Short mmCIF file of N, CA and C in Angstrom, two decimals:
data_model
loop_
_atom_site.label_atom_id
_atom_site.label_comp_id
_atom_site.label_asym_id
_atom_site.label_seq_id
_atom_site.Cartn_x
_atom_site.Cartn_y
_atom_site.Cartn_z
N UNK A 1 0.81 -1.19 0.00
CA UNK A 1 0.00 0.00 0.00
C UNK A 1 0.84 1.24 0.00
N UNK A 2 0.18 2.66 -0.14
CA UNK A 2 1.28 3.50 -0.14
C UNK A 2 1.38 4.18 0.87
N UNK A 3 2.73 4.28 1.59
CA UNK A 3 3.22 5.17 2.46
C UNK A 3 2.35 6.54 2.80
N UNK A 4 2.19 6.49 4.11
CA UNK A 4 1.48 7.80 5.19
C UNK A 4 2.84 7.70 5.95
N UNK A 5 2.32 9.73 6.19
CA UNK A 5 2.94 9.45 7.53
C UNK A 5 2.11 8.73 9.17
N UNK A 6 2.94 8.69 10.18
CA UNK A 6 2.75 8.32 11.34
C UNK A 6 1.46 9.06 12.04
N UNK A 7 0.82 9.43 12.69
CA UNK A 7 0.01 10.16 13.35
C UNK A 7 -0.68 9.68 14.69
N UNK A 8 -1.15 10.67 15.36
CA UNK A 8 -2.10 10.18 16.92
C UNK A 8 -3.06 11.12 16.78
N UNK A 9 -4.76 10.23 16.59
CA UNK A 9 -5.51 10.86 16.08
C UNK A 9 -6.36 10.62 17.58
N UNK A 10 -6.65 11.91 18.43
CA UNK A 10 -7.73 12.08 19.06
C UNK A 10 -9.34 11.86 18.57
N UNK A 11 -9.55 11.03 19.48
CA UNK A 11 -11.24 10.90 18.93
C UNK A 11 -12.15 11.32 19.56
N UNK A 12 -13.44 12.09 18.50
CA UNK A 12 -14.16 13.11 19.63
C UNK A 12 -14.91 12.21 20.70
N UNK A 13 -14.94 11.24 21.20
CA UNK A 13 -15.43 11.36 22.54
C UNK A 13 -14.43 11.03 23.66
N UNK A 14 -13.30 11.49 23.33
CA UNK A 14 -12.50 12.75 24.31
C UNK A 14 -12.05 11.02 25.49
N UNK A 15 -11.90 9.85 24.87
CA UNK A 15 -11.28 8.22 25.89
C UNK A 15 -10.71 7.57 24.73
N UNK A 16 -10.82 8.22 23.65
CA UNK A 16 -9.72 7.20 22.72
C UNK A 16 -8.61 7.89 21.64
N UNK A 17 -7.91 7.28 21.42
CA UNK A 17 -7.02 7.66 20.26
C UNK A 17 -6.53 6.37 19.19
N UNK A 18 -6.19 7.21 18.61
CA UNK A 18 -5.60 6.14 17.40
C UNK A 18 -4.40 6.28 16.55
N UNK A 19 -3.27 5.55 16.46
CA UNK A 19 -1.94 5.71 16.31
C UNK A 19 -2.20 4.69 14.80
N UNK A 20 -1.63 5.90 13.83
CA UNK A 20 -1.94 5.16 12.26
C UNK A 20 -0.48 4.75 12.33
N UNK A 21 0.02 3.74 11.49
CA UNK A 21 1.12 3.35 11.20
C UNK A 21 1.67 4.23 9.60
N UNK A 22 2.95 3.24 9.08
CA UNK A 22 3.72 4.11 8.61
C UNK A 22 3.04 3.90 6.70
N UNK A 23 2.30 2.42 6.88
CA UNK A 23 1.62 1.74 5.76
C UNK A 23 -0.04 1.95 5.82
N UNK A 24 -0.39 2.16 4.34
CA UNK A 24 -2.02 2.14 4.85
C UNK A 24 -2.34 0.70 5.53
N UNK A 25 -3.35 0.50 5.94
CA UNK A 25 -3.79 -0.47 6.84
C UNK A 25 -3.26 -0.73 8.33
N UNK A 26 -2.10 -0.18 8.67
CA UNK A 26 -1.77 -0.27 10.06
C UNK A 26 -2.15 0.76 10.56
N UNK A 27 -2.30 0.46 12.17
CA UNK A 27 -2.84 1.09 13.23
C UNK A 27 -3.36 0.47 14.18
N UNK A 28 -3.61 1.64 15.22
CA UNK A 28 -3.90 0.81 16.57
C UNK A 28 -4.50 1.47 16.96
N UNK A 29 -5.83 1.16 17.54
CA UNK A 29 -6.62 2.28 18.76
C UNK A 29 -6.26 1.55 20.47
N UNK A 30 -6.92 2.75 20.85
CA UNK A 30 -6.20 2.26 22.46
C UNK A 30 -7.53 3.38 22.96
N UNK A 31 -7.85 3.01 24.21
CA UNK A 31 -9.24 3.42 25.12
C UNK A 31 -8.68 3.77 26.42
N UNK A 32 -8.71 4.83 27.23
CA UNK A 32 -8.24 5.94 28.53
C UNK A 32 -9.38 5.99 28.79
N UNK A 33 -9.52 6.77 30.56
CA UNK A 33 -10.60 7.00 31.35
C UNK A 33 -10.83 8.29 30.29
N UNK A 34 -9.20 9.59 30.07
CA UNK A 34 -9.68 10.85 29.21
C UNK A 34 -8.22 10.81 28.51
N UNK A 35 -8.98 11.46 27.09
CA UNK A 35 -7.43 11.81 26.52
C UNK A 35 -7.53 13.61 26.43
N UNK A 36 -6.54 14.49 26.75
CA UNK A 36 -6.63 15.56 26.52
C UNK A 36 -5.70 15.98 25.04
N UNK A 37 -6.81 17.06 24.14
CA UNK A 37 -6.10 17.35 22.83
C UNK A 37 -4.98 18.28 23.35
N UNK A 38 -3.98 18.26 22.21
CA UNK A 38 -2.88 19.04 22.39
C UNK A 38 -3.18 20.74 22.76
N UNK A 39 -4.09 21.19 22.28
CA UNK A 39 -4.39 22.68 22.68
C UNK A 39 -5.43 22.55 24.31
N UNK A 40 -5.40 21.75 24.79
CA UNK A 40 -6.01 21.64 26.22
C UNK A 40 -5.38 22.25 27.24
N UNK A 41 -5.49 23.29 27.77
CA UNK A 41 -5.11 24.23 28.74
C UNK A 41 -4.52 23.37 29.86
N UNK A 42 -4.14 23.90 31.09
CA UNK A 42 -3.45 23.82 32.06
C UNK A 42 -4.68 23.99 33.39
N UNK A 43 -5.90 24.70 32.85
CA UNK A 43 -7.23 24.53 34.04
C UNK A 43 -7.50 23.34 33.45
N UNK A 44 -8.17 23.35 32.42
CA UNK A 44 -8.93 21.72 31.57
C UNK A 44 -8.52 20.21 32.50
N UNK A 45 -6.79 20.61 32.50
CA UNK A 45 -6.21 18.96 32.77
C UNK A 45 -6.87 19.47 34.15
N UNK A 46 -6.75 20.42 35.22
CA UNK A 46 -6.48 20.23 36.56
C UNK A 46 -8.36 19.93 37.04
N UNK A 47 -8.84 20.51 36.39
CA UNK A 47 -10.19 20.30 36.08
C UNK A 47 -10.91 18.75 36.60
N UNK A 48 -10.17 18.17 35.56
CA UNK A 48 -10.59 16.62 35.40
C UNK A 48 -9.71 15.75 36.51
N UNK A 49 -8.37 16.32 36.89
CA UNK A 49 -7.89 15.32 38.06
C UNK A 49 -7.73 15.82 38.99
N UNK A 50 -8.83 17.47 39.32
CA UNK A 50 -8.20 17.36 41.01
C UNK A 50 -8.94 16.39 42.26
N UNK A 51 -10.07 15.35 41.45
CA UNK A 51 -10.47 15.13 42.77
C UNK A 51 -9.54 13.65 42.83
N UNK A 52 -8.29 13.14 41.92
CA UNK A 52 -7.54 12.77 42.59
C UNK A 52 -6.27 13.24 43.05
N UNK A 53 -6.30 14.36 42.90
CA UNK A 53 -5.63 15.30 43.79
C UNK A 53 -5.81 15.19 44.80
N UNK A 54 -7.21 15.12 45.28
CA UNK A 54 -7.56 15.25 46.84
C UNK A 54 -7.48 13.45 47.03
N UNK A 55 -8.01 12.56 46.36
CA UNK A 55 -8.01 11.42 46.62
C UNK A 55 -6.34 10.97 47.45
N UNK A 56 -5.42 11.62 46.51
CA UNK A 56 -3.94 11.19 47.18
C UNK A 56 -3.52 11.91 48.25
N UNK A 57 -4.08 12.96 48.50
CA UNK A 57 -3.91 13.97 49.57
C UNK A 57 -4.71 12.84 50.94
N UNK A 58 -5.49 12.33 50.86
CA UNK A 58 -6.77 11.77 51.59
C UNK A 58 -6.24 10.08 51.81
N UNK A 59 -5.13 9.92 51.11
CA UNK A 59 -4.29 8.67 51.41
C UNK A 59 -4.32 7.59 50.36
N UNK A 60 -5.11 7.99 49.11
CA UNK A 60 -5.74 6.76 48.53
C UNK A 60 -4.37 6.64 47.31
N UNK A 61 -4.00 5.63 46.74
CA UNK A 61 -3.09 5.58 45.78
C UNK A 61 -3.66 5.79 44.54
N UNK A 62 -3.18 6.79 43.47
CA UNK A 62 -3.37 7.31 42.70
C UNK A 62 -2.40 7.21 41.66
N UNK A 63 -3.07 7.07 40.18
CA UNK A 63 -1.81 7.52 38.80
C UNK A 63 -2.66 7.89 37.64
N UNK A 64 -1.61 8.57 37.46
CA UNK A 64 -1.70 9.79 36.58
C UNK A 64 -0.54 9.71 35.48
N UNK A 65 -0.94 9.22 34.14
CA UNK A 65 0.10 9.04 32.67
C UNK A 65 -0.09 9.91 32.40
N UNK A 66 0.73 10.44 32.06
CA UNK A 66 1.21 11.51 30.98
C UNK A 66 2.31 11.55 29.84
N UNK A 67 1.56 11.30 28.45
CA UNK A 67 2.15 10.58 27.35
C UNK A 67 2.67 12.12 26.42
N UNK A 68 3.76 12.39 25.97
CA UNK A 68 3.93 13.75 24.82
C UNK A 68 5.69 13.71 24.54
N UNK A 69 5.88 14.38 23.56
CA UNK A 69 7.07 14.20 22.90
C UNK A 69 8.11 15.65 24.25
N UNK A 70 9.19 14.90 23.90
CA UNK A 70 10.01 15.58 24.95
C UNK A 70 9.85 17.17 24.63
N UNK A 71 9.52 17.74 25.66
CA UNK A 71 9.55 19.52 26.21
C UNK A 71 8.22 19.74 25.42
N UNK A 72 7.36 19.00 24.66
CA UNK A 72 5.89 19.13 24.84
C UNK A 72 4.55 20.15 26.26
N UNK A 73 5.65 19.95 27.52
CA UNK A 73 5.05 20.68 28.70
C UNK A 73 4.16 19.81 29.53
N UNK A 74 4.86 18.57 29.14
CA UNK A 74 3.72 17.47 30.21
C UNK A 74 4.12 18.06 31.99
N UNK A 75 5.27 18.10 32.21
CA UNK A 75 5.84 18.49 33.69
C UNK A 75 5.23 19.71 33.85
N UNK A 76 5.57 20.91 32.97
CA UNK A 76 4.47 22.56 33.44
C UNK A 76 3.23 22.18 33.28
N UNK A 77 2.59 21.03 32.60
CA UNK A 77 0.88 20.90 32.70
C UNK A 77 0.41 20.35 34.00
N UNK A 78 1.47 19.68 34.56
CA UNK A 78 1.17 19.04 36.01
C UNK A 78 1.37 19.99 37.05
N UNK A 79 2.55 20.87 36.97
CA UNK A 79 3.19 21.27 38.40
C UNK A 79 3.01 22.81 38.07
N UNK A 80 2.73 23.34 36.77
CA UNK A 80 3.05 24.70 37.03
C UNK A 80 4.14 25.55 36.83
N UNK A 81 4.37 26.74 36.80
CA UNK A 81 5.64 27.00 36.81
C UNK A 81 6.31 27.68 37.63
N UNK A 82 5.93 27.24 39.51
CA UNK A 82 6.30 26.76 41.06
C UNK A 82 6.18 28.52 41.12
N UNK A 83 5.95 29.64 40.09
CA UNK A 83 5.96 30.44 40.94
C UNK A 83 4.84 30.58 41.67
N UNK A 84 3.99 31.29 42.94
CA UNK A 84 2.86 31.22 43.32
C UNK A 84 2.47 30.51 43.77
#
């Protein structure tokens, strides 16, 4: 078949994505509690996980993936940028 490029295609109901391969016909979908699109703010993410924020604060064990290409801003989307 003929050559595509690679891609990670968000799907609108906002728990799946889909990773096309490098040939037509390959690919893979994969299913999350949420996937956030690349233009998703820094309230949006904190939005959706602070109540395990409080859950780990409250003792309960908690995780949290965070998948993006290096200096993407996965670490400032979590923590901020410590001033304040």
């Amino acid at each position: 078949g003929a050559a595509s490029n690679s891609s990670i295609d968000i799907m609108p109901d906002g728990e799946s994505l889909a990773i096309q391969g490098k040939h037509a016909g390959e690919g893979h979908g994969f299913k999350f509690d949420k996937v956030f699109a690349p233009s998703a703010g820094q309230g949006v993410v904190f939005d959706e996980v602070s109540e395990f924020v409080q859950s780990a604060l409250d003792g309960y064990n908690v995780c949290l993936f965070s998948y993006g290409q290096t200096g993407s801003g996965k670490t400032h989307t979590m923590q901020g940028s410590g001033n304040g």
